[in-house]
Amino acid sequence: MSAQQPYSFFQSVERSFNKAAKFTKWEQGILEQIKACNSVYQMRFPVKRDNGTIEVIEAYRVQHSQHKSPCKGGIRFSDEVNQDEVMALASLMTYKCAIVNVPFGGGKGGIKINPKNYSVYELEKITRRYTSELVKKNFIGPGIDVPAPDYGTGEREMSWIVDTYSSLKPGEIDAAGCVTGKPVSQGGVRGRKGATGLGVFYGIREVCMMEDVMKKLGLSTGVKNKTVVVQGLGNVGYHSSKYFREGGAKVIALAEYEGAIMNPDGLNEEEVFQHRKTTGSILNFPGATNLANSSDALELECDILIPAALENVINGENAPRVKAKIVGEAANGPCTPEADEVFLKKGILCVPDMYLNAGGVTVSYFEWLKNLSHVRYGRLEKRFAENQNTELLQQIETLTGKTVNEKERKFILQGPDEIDLVQSGLEESMITATREIMAVWNSNPEIPDMRTAAYVSAINKVATSYAELGIFP
Ligand code: NAD
């Protein structure tokens, strides 16, 4: 809470929830149960620093909802971590999972440290101790609560967690499913890294396929030849740009914190990434024009604007100058409530973060399923599918007397690999979620925007599952 922001993060999530709850039929008691954080575990433990001193570490794990098991949500290492933030992020995870039909409750964890101030050895000790504290209180496990990476954590920390968990639970056959975001060698799944960016592309592509929505925005259907501006060339921004370019759109501008570049003929994200790696800046990319300020990119004339860097970058001040027809929230919280109001007045469609950037958690779900089934995706069906396709193509060629070219033959014959199945599962999840949110929005003209429709969709699903559990007779 601050003078500028009179609500804590958790309270602001509750406010968004309340705004959407008005458009549902559920009684107040059910709504209160959905909003509440079911379990909050606040812990302190000591760690011996490399210099011999002892430091007390503050850490949290919150399980917002157990309407489905296990709970799911990342672990954040940041000196900004506090209980309110972890509770807010855990509740957002409940709604995000519900929207994309991932059968988990929401969870989140945090350790209040700046990882840059600790050696790798110290970080390993902290991560392992945190895991053992979770084990002691039964706050982690493939059927209980499954963490994942978040700010300041990655594959390395997930490997320490699975190793600590497995050693404390000898013989637990599904131990690998106690955490996701692991390296492939430790039970991770192929396709996790690019999943959020790919999910952003699938979500926006589905919106662009909706004729009525495009008509209202004055756009043609499909993403082909649409102009796209992306802010942030990190994991999410890079992969969003890549999939939009491969899908036939034109990424006309890219922005990083040191500046932005523009080329109306389109930019190739990999070339820009390599240029930035070599020169230390996105600026002066061959063939592109530099923009005076990085944030100017947000105000360019384009069809689709993808903020994929930080929160609050589009607000009451600059939203009136946004010229995009669609804003796709790839980052978490890039548009403020004031920006939402401006978009509403200007007829800009804002596709909300809670659903659009759910690709990561969707693929985490696939990783967990892989761990429980103890088999790589595609291992059982790949050769069978290839043999079947070969036979089928042979029959067709014999019957028609025509043959396909080598490129087509390769595509038709190949059986699915793990990455193919993961990506097609993600595509299915994003398409279904988009259609469900749009159906909710279309069912009630009073629902003001897609963000509220997404919340309504989430509330209906969680409430239905509570009602079906028989908790509220
Ligand atoms: P990242 O650190 O890989 O990338 C962020 C990029 O934004 C960096 O390249 C950084 O230099 C750039 N940036 C910072 N300040 C900027 C500014 N003022 N203008 C332009 N660019 C700026 O992080 P990420 O994993 O890509 O995450 C980006 C956003 O997406 C965050 O809000 C994150 O919470 C959200 N998100 C990420 C995932 C995921 O799977 N990685 C999933 C869901 C949501």
Short mmCIF file of C-alpha atoms and ligand atoms in Angstrom, two decimals:
data_model
loop_
_atom_site.label_atom_id
_atom_site.label_comp_id
_atom_site.label_asym_id
_atom_site.label_seq_id
_atom_site.Cartn_x
_atom_site.Cartn_y
_atom_site.Cartn_z
CA MET A 1 0.00 0.00 0.00
CA SER A 2 1.22 3.56 -0.68
CA ALA A 3 -0.09 7.10 -0.91
CA GLN A 4 -0.53 6.68 -4.68
CA GLN A 5 -1.96 3.16 -4.39
CA PRO A 6 -4.45 2.93 -1.52
CA TYR A 7 -4.87 -0.83 -1.91
CA SER A 8 -2.43 -3.64 -1.27
CA PHE A 9 -1.76 -6.01 -4.17
CA PHE A 10 -4.00 -8.67 -2.62
CA GLN A 11 -6.78 -6.14 -2.08
CA SER A 12 -6.56 -5.00 -5.69
CA VAL A 13 -6.95 -8.62 -6.86
CA GLU A 14 -10.00 -8.85 -4.59
CA ARG A 15 -11.41 -5.68 -6.16
CA SER A 16 -11.07 -7.12 -9.68
CA PHE A 17 -12.70 -10.30 -8.41
CA ASN A 18 -15.61 -8.36 -6.86
CA LYS A 19 -16.10 -6.39 -10.06
CA ALA A 20 -16.49 -9.64 -12.02
CA ALA A 21 -18.45 -11.50 -9.31
CA LYS A 22 -21.39 -9.14 -9.93
CA PHE A 23 -21.85 -10.87 -13.28
CA THR A 24 -22.13 -14.34 -11.75
CA LYS A 25 -25.03 -16.09 -10.01
CA TRP A 26 -23.07 -17.48 -7.05
CA GLU A 27 -24.11 -16.74 -3.49
CA GLN A 28 -21.83 -14.54 -1.39
CA GLY A 29 -20.55 -17.42 0.78
CA ILE A 30 -19.15 -19.30 -2.22
CA LEU A 31 -17.57 -16.12 -3.56
CA GLU A 32 -15.94 -15.41 -0.17
CA GLN A 33 -14.54 -18.96 -0.06
CA ILE A 34 -13.09 -18.62 -3.56
CA LYS A 35 -11.41 -15.30 -2.72
CA ALA A 36 -9.84 -16.40 0.55
CA CYS A 37 -6.31 -17.81 0.77
CA ASN A 38 -6.78 -21.28 2.28
CA SER A 39 -3.31 -21.80 3.75
CA VAL A 40 -0.48 -19.34 4.40
CA TYR A 41 2.83 -20.69 5.64
CA GLN A 42 5.27 -18.06 6.81
CA MET A 43 8.66 -19.38 7.84
CA ARG A 44 12.03 -18.27 9.17
CA PHE A 45 15.17 -20.40 9.01
CA PRO A 46 18.87 -19.78 9.52
CA VAL A 47 21.56 -20.01 6.86
CA LYS A 48 25.30 -19.90 7.46
CA ARG A 49 26.86 -17.43 5.00
CA ASP A 50 30.20 -18.11 3.32
CA ASN A 51 31.83 -15.61 5.71
CA GLY A 52 30.71 -17.67 8.73
CA THR A 53 27.87 -15.35 9.91
CA ILE A 54 24.34 -16.64 10.42
CA GLU A 55 21.44 -14.95 8.64
CA VAL A 56 17.74 -15.51 9.29
CA ILE A 57 15.82 -15.99 6.04
CA GLU A 58 12.15 -14.96 5.66
CA ALA A 59 10.11 -17.12 3.28
CA TYR A 60 6.53 -17.99 2.35
CA ARG A 61 4.36 -20.54 0.63
CA VAL A 62 0.69 -19.79 0.06
CA GLN A 63 -1.94 -22.25 -1.12
CA HIS A 64 -4.80 -20.07 -2.25
CA SER A 65 -7.25 -22.77 -3.24
CA GLN A 66 -7.48 -26.53 -2.91
CA HIS A 67 -10.64 -26.87 -5.00
CA LYS A 68 -8.33 -28.95 -7.23
CA SER A 69 -5.15 -30.73 -6.19
CA PRO A 70 -2.27 -30.13 -6.32
CA CYS A 71 -1.75 -26.37 -5.92
CA LYS A 72 0.56 -24.81 -8.49
CA GLY A 73 2.63 -21.65 -8.66
CA GLY A 74 6.17 -20.34 -8.89
CA ILE A 75 8.77 -19.53 -6.27
CA ARG A 76 10.18 -16.02 -6.37
CA PHE A 77 13.56 -14.90 -4.98
CA SER A 78 13.38 -11.15 -4.46
CA ASP A 79 14.00 -8.71 -1.64
CA GLU A 80 10.53 -7.26 -2.39
CA VAL A 81 8.80 -10.52 -1.31
CA ASN A 82 6.13 -10.11 1.39
CA GLN A 83 3.09 -12.05 2.53
CA ASP A 84 0.56 -9.82 0.78
CA GLU A 85 2.35 -10.17 -2.57
CA VAL A 86 2.61 -13.97 -2.29
CA MET A 87 -1.10 -14.18 -1.38
CA ALA A 88 -2.07 -12.00 -4.35
CA LEU A 89 0.06 -14.01 -6.78
CA ALA A 90 -1.30 -17.30 -5.40
CA SER A 91 -4.89 -16.15 -5.96
CA LEU A 92 -4.10 -15.03 -9.50
CA MET A 93 -2.74 -18.55 -10.12
CA THR A 94 -6.09 -20.08 -9.09
CA TYR A 95 -7.91 -17.94 -11.66
CA LYS A 96 -5.26 -18.42 -14.36
CA CYS A 97 -5.34 -22.24 -14.01
CA ALA A 98 -9.15 -22.24 -14.11
CA ILE A 99 -9.24 -20.11 -17.27
CA VAL A 100 -6.97 -22.47 -19.24
CA ASN A 101 -8.56 -25.60 -17.71
CA VAL A 102 -5.43 -26.71 -15.89
CA PRO A 103 -6.80 -28.79 -13.00
CA PHE A 104 -4.75 -27.20 -10.21
CA GLY A 105 -5.44 -24.84 -7.33
CA GLY A 106 -3.37 -21.66 -7.10
CA GLY A 107 -0.19 -21.43 -5.07
CA LYS A 108 2.88 -19.22 -4.82
CA GLY A 109 6.11 -19.12 -2.88
CA GLY A 110 8.71 -16.51 -2.11
CA ILE A 111 12.04 -16.12 -0.38
CA LYS A 112 12.93 -12.58 0.66
CA ILE A 113 16.46 -12.38 -0.73
CA ASN A 114 18.17 -10.67 -3.64
CA PRO A 115 19.86 -13.66 -5.29
CA LYS A 116 22.62 -11.38 -6.64
CA ASN A 117 23.87 -10.91 -3.06
CA TYR A 118 24.47 -14.64 -2.48
CA SER A 119 26.99 -17.16 -3.80
CA VAL A 120 25.74 -20.20 -5.73
CA TYR A 121 26.61 -22.36 -2.71
CA GLU A 122 24.54 -20.11 -0.40
CA LEU A 123 21.60 -20.12 -2.85
CA GLU A 124 21.71 -23.91 -2.97
CA LYS A 125 21.67 -24.12 0.84
CA ILE A 126 18.73 -21.67 1.04
CA THR A 127 16.74 -23.50 -1.67
CA ARG A 128 17.32 -26.90 -0.13
CA ARG A 129 16.44 -25.69 3.38
CA TYR A 130 13.27 -24.01 2.06
CA THR A 131 12.30 -27.31 0.38
CA SER A 132 12.86 -29.31 3.55
CA GLU A 133 10.73 -26.80 5.52
CA LEU A 134 7.96 -27.34 2.94
CA VAL A 135 8.32 -31.13 3.27
CA LYS A 136 8.14 -30.92 7.10
CA LYS A 137 4.76 -29.15 6.92
CA ASN A 138 3.47 -31.23 4.00
CA PHE A 139 3.44 -28.15 1.74
CA ILE A 140 5.07 -29.78 -1.30
CA GLY A 141 4.49 -32.96 -3.27
CA PRO A 142 3.17 -34.13 -6.64
CA GLY A 143 -0.35 -34.45 -5.18
CA ILE A 144 -0.14 -31.52 -2.74
CA ASP A 145 1.62 -28.45 -4.08
CA VAL A 146 3.93 -28.20 -7.11
CA PRO A 147 6.16 -25.10 -7.35
CA ALA A 148 7.80 -23.76 -10.53
CA PRO A 149 10.28 -20.99 -11.43
CA ASP A 150 9.42 -17.29 -11.08
CA TYR A 151 11.50 -14.08 -10.69
CA GLY A 152 15.04 -14.94 -9.65
CA THR A 153 14.68 -18.71 -10.00
CA GLY A 154 15.09 -21.12 -12.90
CA GLU A 155 15.98 -24.67 -13.87
CA ARG A 156 18.91 -24.79 -11.45
CA GLU A 157 16.75 -24.06 -8.39
CA MET A 158 14.09 -26.54 -9.58
CA SER A 159 16.81 -29.23 -9.80
CA TRP A 160 17.84 -28.54 -6.19
CA ILE A 161 14.20 -28.76 -5.10
CA VAL A 162 13.50 -32.10 -6.80
CA ASP A 163 16.77 -33.54 -5.49
CA THR A 164 16.05 -32.44 -1.90
CA TYR A 165 12.45 -33.67 -2.07
CA SER A 166 13.47 -37.07 -3.51
CA SER A 167 16.13 -37.60 -0.88
CA LEU A 168 13.64 -36.86 1.92
CA LYS A 169 11.01 -39.15 0.36
CA PRO A 170 12.94 -42.25 -0.66
CA GLY A 171 10.94 -44.60 -2.88
CA GLU A 172 8.25 -42.05 -3.74
CA ILE A 173 7.79 -43.07 -7.34
CA ASP A 174 6.26 -39.78 -8.50
CA ALA A 175 8.82 -37.56 -6.76
CA ALA A 176 9.84 -35.86 -10.05
CA GLY A 177 6.35 -34.33 -10.19
CA CYS A 178 6.97 -32.29 -7.00
CA VAL A 179 8.13 -29.30 -9.07
CA THR A 180 8.04 -28.17 -12.73
CA GLY A 181 10.38 -26.08 -14.86
CA LYS A 182 13.12 -28.68 -14.42
CA PRO A 183 15.83 -29.27 -17.01
CA VAL A 184 14.89 -32.05 -19.47
CA SER A 185 17.59 -34.30 -17.94
CA GLN A 186 15.78 -34.05 -14.56
CA GLY A 187 12.28 -34.77 -15.88
CA GLY A 188 11.51 -31.44 -17.56
CA VAL A 189 9.52 -31.25 -20.76
CA ARG A 190 10.60 -29.98 -24.18
CA GLY A 191 8.95 -26.70 -25.23
CA ARG A 192 8.69 -25.14 -21.74
CA LYS A 193 11.05 -22.23 -22.49
CA GLY A 194 9.10 -20.78 -25.42
CA ALA A 195 5.67 -21.75 -24.06
CA THR A 196 4.52 -18.37 -22.76
CA GLY A 197 5.40 -16.56 -26.02
CA LEU A 198 3.77 -19.30 -28.07
CA GLY A 199 0.66 -19.13 -25.88
CA VAL A 200 0.54 -15.35 -26.46
CA PHE A 201 0.61 -15.96 -30.21
CA TYR A 202 -2.06 -18.70 -30.11
CA GLY A 203 -4.34 -16.53 -27.94
CA ILE A 204 -4.08 -13.44 -30.15
CA ARG A 205 -4.36 -15.52 -33.32
CA GLU A 206 -7.63 -17.00 -32.05
CA VAL A 207 -8.99 -13.54 -31.25
CA CYS A 208 -7.97 -12.43 -34.76
CA MET A 209 -9.89 -15.38 -36.24
CA MET A 210 -13.15 -14.05 -34.75
CA GLU A 211 -14.89 -12.19 -37.54
CA ASP A 212 -17.27 -10.18 -35.33
CA VAL A 213 -14.44 -9.03 -33.04
CA MET A 214 -12.23 -8.00 -35.97
CA LYS A 215 -15.11 -6.22 -37.65
CA LYS A 216 -15.67 -4.06 -34.56
CA LEU A 217 -11.98 -3.17 -34.53
CA GLY A 218 -11.96 -2.42 -38.27
CA LEU A 219 -9.46 -5.20 -38.95
CA SER A 220 -9.41 -8.14 -41.35
CA THR A 221 -9.42 -11.66 -39.85
CA GLY A 222 -6.21 -13.62 -39.25
CA VAL A 223 -2.76 -12.52 -38.12
CA LYS A 224 -1.20 -12.57 -41.59
CA ASN A 225 0.24 -9.13 -42.51
CA LYS A 226 -0.89 -7.58 -39.23
CA THR A 227 1.61 -5.10 -37.81
CA VAL A 228 2.97 -5.91 -34.35
CA VAL A 229 5.01 -3.91 -31.81
CA VAL A 230 6.72 -5.81 -28.98
CA GLN A 231 8.14 -4.29 -25.79
CA GLY A 232 10.86 -6.44 -24.19
CA LEU A 233 13.16 -8.87 -25.95
CA GLY A 234 13.48 -11.26 -23.00
CA ASN A 235 12.04 -14.77 -22.90
CA VAL A 236 8.40 -13.84 -23.49
CA GLY A 237 9.01 -10.93 -25.92
CA TYR A 238 11.53 -12.87 -28.00
CA HIS A 239 9.28 -15.91 -28.41
CA SER A 240 6.13 -13.83 -29.03
CA SER A 241 7.99 -11.95 -31.81
CA LYS A 242 9.27 -15.21 -33.30
CA TYR A 243 5.85 -16.85 -33.46
CA PHE A 244 4.12 -13.73 -34.82
CA ARG A 245 6.78 -13.44 -37.56
CA GLU A 246 6.51 -17.16 -38.39
CA GLY A 247 2.71 -16.80 -38.42
CA GLY A 248 2.94 -14.19 -41.18
CA ALA A 249 2.63 -10.99 -39.13
CA LYS A 250 5.13 -8.13 -39.39
CA VAL A 251 6.97 -7.15 -36.21
CA ILE A 252 7.56 -3.50 -37.10
CA ALA A 253 9.12 -2.35 -33.80
CA LEU A 254 10.97 -3.83 -30.84
CA ALA A 255 11.68 -1.99 -27.58
CA GLU A 256 14.21 -2.68 -24.86
CA TYR A 257 15.05 -0.52 -21.84
CA GLU A 258 17.93 1.24 -23.67
CA GLY A 259 15.79 2.21 -26.70
CA ALA A 260 13.52 1.05 -29.49
CA ILE A 261 13.91 0.35 -33.21
CA MET A 262 11.44 0.35 -36.05
CA ASN A 263 11.28 -1.06 -39.56
CA PRO A 264 7.94 -1.03 -41.43
CA ASP A 265 9.17 -4.01 -43.52
CA GLY A 266 9.48 -6.14 -40.39
CA LEU A 267 12.24 -7.15 -37.97
CA ASN A 268 13.71 -10.58 -37.33
CA GLU A 269 13.94 -11.08 -33.54
CA GLU A 270 16.91 -13.48 -33.72
CA GLU A 271 18.96 -11.03 -35.81
CA VAL A 272 18.05 -8.19 -33.43
CA PHE A 273 18.91 -10.39 -30.44
CA GLN A 274 22.34 -11.22 -31.93
CA HIS A 275 22.93 -7.52 -32.76
CA ARG A 276 22.13 -6.59 -29.14
CA LYS A 277 24.40 -9.34 -27.85
CA THR A 278 27.31 -8.12 -29.98
CA THR A 279 26.88 -4.35 -29.58
CA GLY A 280 25.26 -4.23 -26.14
CA SER A 281 22.24 -2.32 -27.48
CA ILE A 282 19.16 -2.82 -29.60
CA LEU A 283 19.83 0.57 -31.26
CA ASN A 284 21.49 1.08 -34.67
CA PHE A 285 20.21 -2.23 -36.04
CA PRO A 286 20.93 -2.27 -39.79
CA GLY A 287 17.93 -1.11 -41.85
CA ALA A 288 15.95 0.06 -38.80
CA THR A 289 15.23 3.54 -37.44
CA ASN A 290 16.03 4.38 -33.81
CA LEU A 291 13.18 5.86 -31.76
CA ALA A 292 14.00 8.77 -29.45
CA ASN A 293 12.58 7.06 -26.34
CA SER A 294 12.00 3.38 -25.71
CA SER A 295 8.45 4.06 -24.52
CA ASP A 296 7.61 5.78 -27.85
CA ALA A 297 7.21 2.27 -29.28
CA LEU A 298 4.05 1.85 -27.20
CA GLU A 299 2.46 4.75 -29.07
CA LEU A 300 3.22 3.60 -32.63
CA GLU A 301 0.52 3.05 -35.23
CA CYS A 302 0.06 -0.75 -35.35
CA ASP A 303 -2.57 -3.50 -35.22
CA ILE A 304 -1.22 -5.40 -32.20
CA LEU A 305 0.83 -4.08 -29.27
CA ILE A 306 2.53 -6.69 -27.07
CA PRO A 307 3.93 -5.34 -23.80
CA ALA A 308 6.21 -8.21 -22.71
CA ALA A 309 8.56 -6.56 -20.20
CA LEU A 310 7.19 -4.97 -17.03
CA GLU A 311 4.09 -4.02 -15.09
CA ASN A 312 2.29 -0.61 -15.28
CA VAL A 313 3.93 0.49 -18.57
CA ILE A 314 0.58 1.59 -20.05
CA ASN A 315 -1.27 3.86 -17.66
CA GLY A 316 -3.68 6.79 -17.49
CA GLU A 317 -0.96 9.13 -18.79
CA ASN A 318 0.10 7.37 -22.01
CA ALA A 319 -2.95 5.18 -22.76
CA PRO A 320 -4.71 8.04 -24.65
CA ARG A 321 -1.79 8.03 -27.12
CA VAL A 322 -1.86 4.26 -27.77
CA LYS A 323 -2.85 3.70 -31.41
CA ALA A 324 -2.88 -0.11 -31.50
CA LYS A 325 -6.24 -1.84 -32.09
CA ILE A 326 -5.35 -4.81 -29.88
CA VAL A 327 -3.16 -4.80 -26.76
CA GLY A 328 -2.00 -8.30 -25.81
CA GLU A 329 -0.78 -8.39 -22.21
CA ALA A 330 2.15 -10.81 -22.41
CA ALA A 331 3.78 -9.38 -19.26
CA ASN A 332 2.05 -9.51 -15.88
CA GLY A 333 0.07 -6.33 -15.19
CA PRO A 334 1.42 -4.09 -18.00
CA CYS A 335 -1.80 -2.03 -18.15
CA THR A 336 -3.22 -0.20 -15.13
CA PRO A 337 -6.98 0.05 -14.35
CA GLU A 338 -6.82 3.66 -15.64
CA ALA A 339 -5.47 2.39 -18.97
CA ASP A 340 -8.34 -0.14 -19.10
CA GLU A 341 -10.83 2.75 -18.84
CA VAL A 342 -9.14 4.62 -21.68
CA PHE A 343 -9.12 1.49 -23.87
CA LEU A 344 -12.82 1.05 -23.24
CA LYS A 345 -13.54 4.60 -24.43
CA LYS A 346 -11.25 4.31 -27.46
CA GLY A 347 -12.55 0.86 -28.47
CA ILE A 348 -9.14 -0.81 -28.05
CA LEU A 349 -9.34 -4.53 -27.26
CA CYS A 350 -7.12 -5.45 -24.30
CA VAL A 351 -6.46 -9.20 -24.12
CA PRO A 352 -5.73 -9.83 -20.42
CA ASP A 353 -2.53 -11.23 -18.91
CA MET A 354 -4.23 -13.73 -16.62
CA TYR A 355 -5.26 -15.72 -19.66
CA LEU A 356 -2.86 -14.62 -22.41
CA ASN A 357 0.39 -15.47 -20.61
CA ALA A 358 -0.87 -18.80 -19.23
CA GLY A 359 1.27 -20.82 -21.68
CA GLY A 360 3.94 -21.40 -19.03
CA VAL A 361 1.61 -22.94 -16.48
CA THR A 362 -0.16 -24.97 -19.18
CA VAL A 363 3.10 -26.57 -20.27
CA SER A 364 4.06 -27.03 -16.59
CA TYR A 365 0.89 -29.11 -16.34
CA PHE A 366 2.13 -31.22 -19.28
CA GLU A 367 5.49 -31.64 -17.49
CA TRP A 368 3.71 -32.86 -14.34
CA LEU A 369 1.63 -35.33 -16.42
CA LYS A 370 4.86 -36.60 -18.04
CA ASN A 371 6.40 -37.12 -14.58
CA LEU A 372 3.36 -39.05 -13.33
CA SER A 373 3.25 -41.23 -16.45
CA HIS A 374 7.02 -41.85 -16.40
CA VAL A 375 7.29 -41.73 -20.17
CA ARG A 376 8.40 -39.14 -22.70
CA TYR A 377 5.59 -37.74 -24.86
CA GLY A 378 5.59 -39.41 -28.28
CA ARG A 379 7.58 -42.46 -27.24
CA LEU A 380 4.64 -44.86 -27.61
CA GLU A 381 2.97 -43.43 -30.69
CA LYS A 382 5.66 -41.83 -32.87
CA ARG A 383 6.71 -44.93 -34.89
CA PHE A 384 3.19 -46.30 -35.03
CA ALA A 385 1.96 -43.01 -36.50
CA GLU A 386 4.83 -42.94 -39.01
CA ASN A 387 4.10 -46.51 -40.20
CA GLN A 388 0.41 -45.73 -40.49
CA ASN A 389 1.07 -42.49 -42.40
CA THR A 390 3.48 -44.26 -44.78
CA GLU A 391 0.90 -46.93 -45.57
CA LEU A 392 -1.86 -44.35 -46.04
CA LEU A 393 0.21 -42.16 -48.35
CA GLN A 394 1.30 -45.17 -50.41
CA GLN A 395 -2.35 -46.18 -50.89
CA ILE A 396 -3.37 -42.65 -51.89
CA GLU A 397 -0.47 -42.33 -54.36
CA THR A 398 -1.27 -45.72 -55.89
CA LEU A 399 -4.97 -44.92 -56.19
CA THR A 400 -4.53 -41.40 -57.58
CA GLY A 401 -1.37 -42.01 -59.61
CA LYS A 402 0.00 -38.75 -58.18
CA THR A 403 2.97 -38.20 -55.86
CA VAL A 404 3.67 -35.50 -53.28
CA ASN A 405 6.98 -33.61 -53.23
CA GLU A 406 9.75 -34.44 -50.73
CA LYS A 407 8.94 -31.57 -48.34
CA GLU A 408 5.27 -32.55 -48.17
CA ARG A 409 6.20 -36.24 -47.82
CA LYS A 410 8.42 -35.51 -44.83
CA PHE A 411 5.65 -33.49 -43.13
CA ILE A 412 2.91 -36.07 -43.78
CA LEU A 413 4.97 -39.07 -42.68
CA GLN A 414 6.51 -37.78 -39.48
CA GLY A 415 5.14 -39.07 -36.18
CA PRO A 416 4.85 -36.62 -33.27
CA ASP A 417 7.83 -35.80 -31.05
CA GLU A 418 7.47 -34.48 -27.51
CA ILE A 419 7.69 -30.85 -28.63
CA ASP A 420 4.98 -31.35 -31.29
CA LEU A 421 2.57 -32.79 -28.73
CA VAL A 422 3.35 -30.15 -26.12
CA GLN A 423 2.81 -27.34 -28.63
CA SER A 424 -0.41 -28.82 -29.99
CA GLY A 425 -1.70 -29.29 -26.41
CA LEU A 426 -0.90 -25.64 -25.74
CA GLU A 427 -2.66 -24.58 -28.95
CA GLU A 428 -5.76 -26.52 -27.93
CA SER A 429 -5.72 -25.02 -24.42
CA MET A 430 -5.39 -21.42 -25.66
CA ILE A 431 -8.05 -21.79 -28.36
CA THR A 432 -10.55 -23.34 -25.94
CA ALA A 433 -9.89 -20.71 -23.26
CA THR A 434 -10.29 -17.85 -25.77
CA ARG A 435 -13.62 -19.22 -27.00
CA GLU A 436 -14.87 -19.74 -23.43
CA ILE A 437 -13.99 -16.18 -22.39
CA MET A 438 -15.58 -14.72 -25.52
CA ALA A 439 -18.73 -16.81 -24.93
CA VAL A 440 -18.99 -15.39 -21.39
CA TRP A 441 -18.46 -11.85 -22.73
CA ASN A 442 -21.06 -12.29 -25.48
CA SER A 443 -23.57 -13.75 -23.01
CA ASN A 444 -23.83 -10.47 -21.08
CA PRO A 445 -23.52 -7.06 -22.76
CA GLU A 446 -23.01 -5.46 -19.33
CA ILE A 447 -19.57 -7.10 -18.95
CA PRO A 448 -17.30 -4.17 -19.83
CA ASP A 449 -14.12 -5.83 -21.06
CA MET A 450 -12.30 -9.07 -21.76
CA ARG A 451 -10.44 -8.91 -18.41
CA THR A 452 -13.73 -8.98 -16.50
CA ALA A 453 -15.02 -11.74 -18.79
CA ALA A 454 -11.89 -13.80 -18.01
CA TYR A 455 -12.47 -13.36 -14.26
CA VAL A 456 -16.14 -14.37 -14.69
CA SER A 457 -15.03 -17.48 -16.58
CA ALA A 458 -12.59 -18.35 -13.74
CA ILE A 459 -15.11 -17.70 -10.96
CA ASN A 460 -17.74 -19.86 -12.66
CA LYS A 461 -15.33 -22.77 -13.03
CA VAL A 462 -13.99 -22.64 -9.46
CA ALA A 463 -17.48 -22.15 -7.99
CA THR A 464 -18.85 -25.06 -10.03
CA SER A 465 -16.12 -27.30 -8.75
CA TYR A 466 -16.83 -26.26 -5.10
CA ALA A 467 -20.53 -26.82 -5.68
CA GLU A 468 -19.83 -30.22 -7.23
CA LEU A 469 -17.68 -31.17 -4.25
CA GLY A 470 -20.83 -30.82 -2.21
CA ILE A 471 -19.27 -28.33 0.21
CA PHE A 472 -22.16 -25.97 -0.32
CA PRO A 473 -25.30 -28.13 -0.35
P1 NAD B 1 12.88 -11.42 -19.05
O1 NAD B 1 13.66 -10.87 -17.91
O2 NAD B 1 13.42 -12.59 -19.80
O3 NAD B 1 12.58 -10.28 -20.13
C1 NAD B 1 12.16 -8.98 -19.83
C2 NAD B 1 12.83 -8.06 -20.86
O4 NAD B 1 12.28 -6.76 -20.74
C3 NAD B 1 14.34 -7.94 -20.65
O5 NAD B 1 15.02 -8.19 -21.87
C4 NAD B 1 14.51 -6.49 -20.17
O6 NAD B 1 15.74 -5.91 -20.57
C5 NAD B 1 13.34 -5.82 -20.86
N1 NAD B 1 12.98 -4.54 -20.26
C6 NAD B 1 13.13 -4.14 -18.98
N2 NAD B 1 12.70 -2.88 -18.81
C7 NAD B 1 12.24 -2.48 -20.01
C8 NAD B 1 11.67 -1.26 -20.49
N3 NAD B 1 11.46 -0.23 -19.67
N4 NAD B 1 11.33 -1.18 -21.79
C9 NAD B 1 11.54 -2.21 -22.62
N5 NAD B 1 12.08 -3.39 -22.23
C10 NAD B 1 12.43 -3.52 -20.94
O7 NAD B 1 11.44 -11.75 -18.44
P2 NAD B 1 10.31 -12.66 -19.10
O8 NAD B 1 10.38 -14.02 -18.51
O9 NAD B 1 10.30 -12.48 -20.56
O10 NAD B 1 9.01 -11.97 -18.45
C11 NAD B 1 8.47 -10.77 -18.97
C12 NAD B 1 7.11 -10.53 -18.37
O11 NAD B 1 6.25 -11.65 -18.64
C13 NAD B 1 7.07 -10.36 -16.85
O12 NAD B 1 6.03 -9.48 -16.53
C14 NAD B 1 6.73 -11.76 -16.35
O13 NAD B 1 6.12 -11.72 -15.09
C15 NAD B 1 5.74 -12.17 -17.43
N6 NAD B 1 5.57 -13.63 -17.54
C16 NAD B 1 6.61 -14.44 -17.85
C17 NAD B 1 6.39 -15.81 -17.99
C18 NAD B 1 7.51 -16.74 -18.39
O14 NAD B 1 7.22 -17.93 -18.67
N7 NAD B 1 8.75 -16.29 -18.49
C19 NAD B 1 5.11 -16.36 -17.77
C20 NAD B 1 4.05 -15.49 -17.46
C21 NAD B 1 4.30 -14.13 -17.36
#
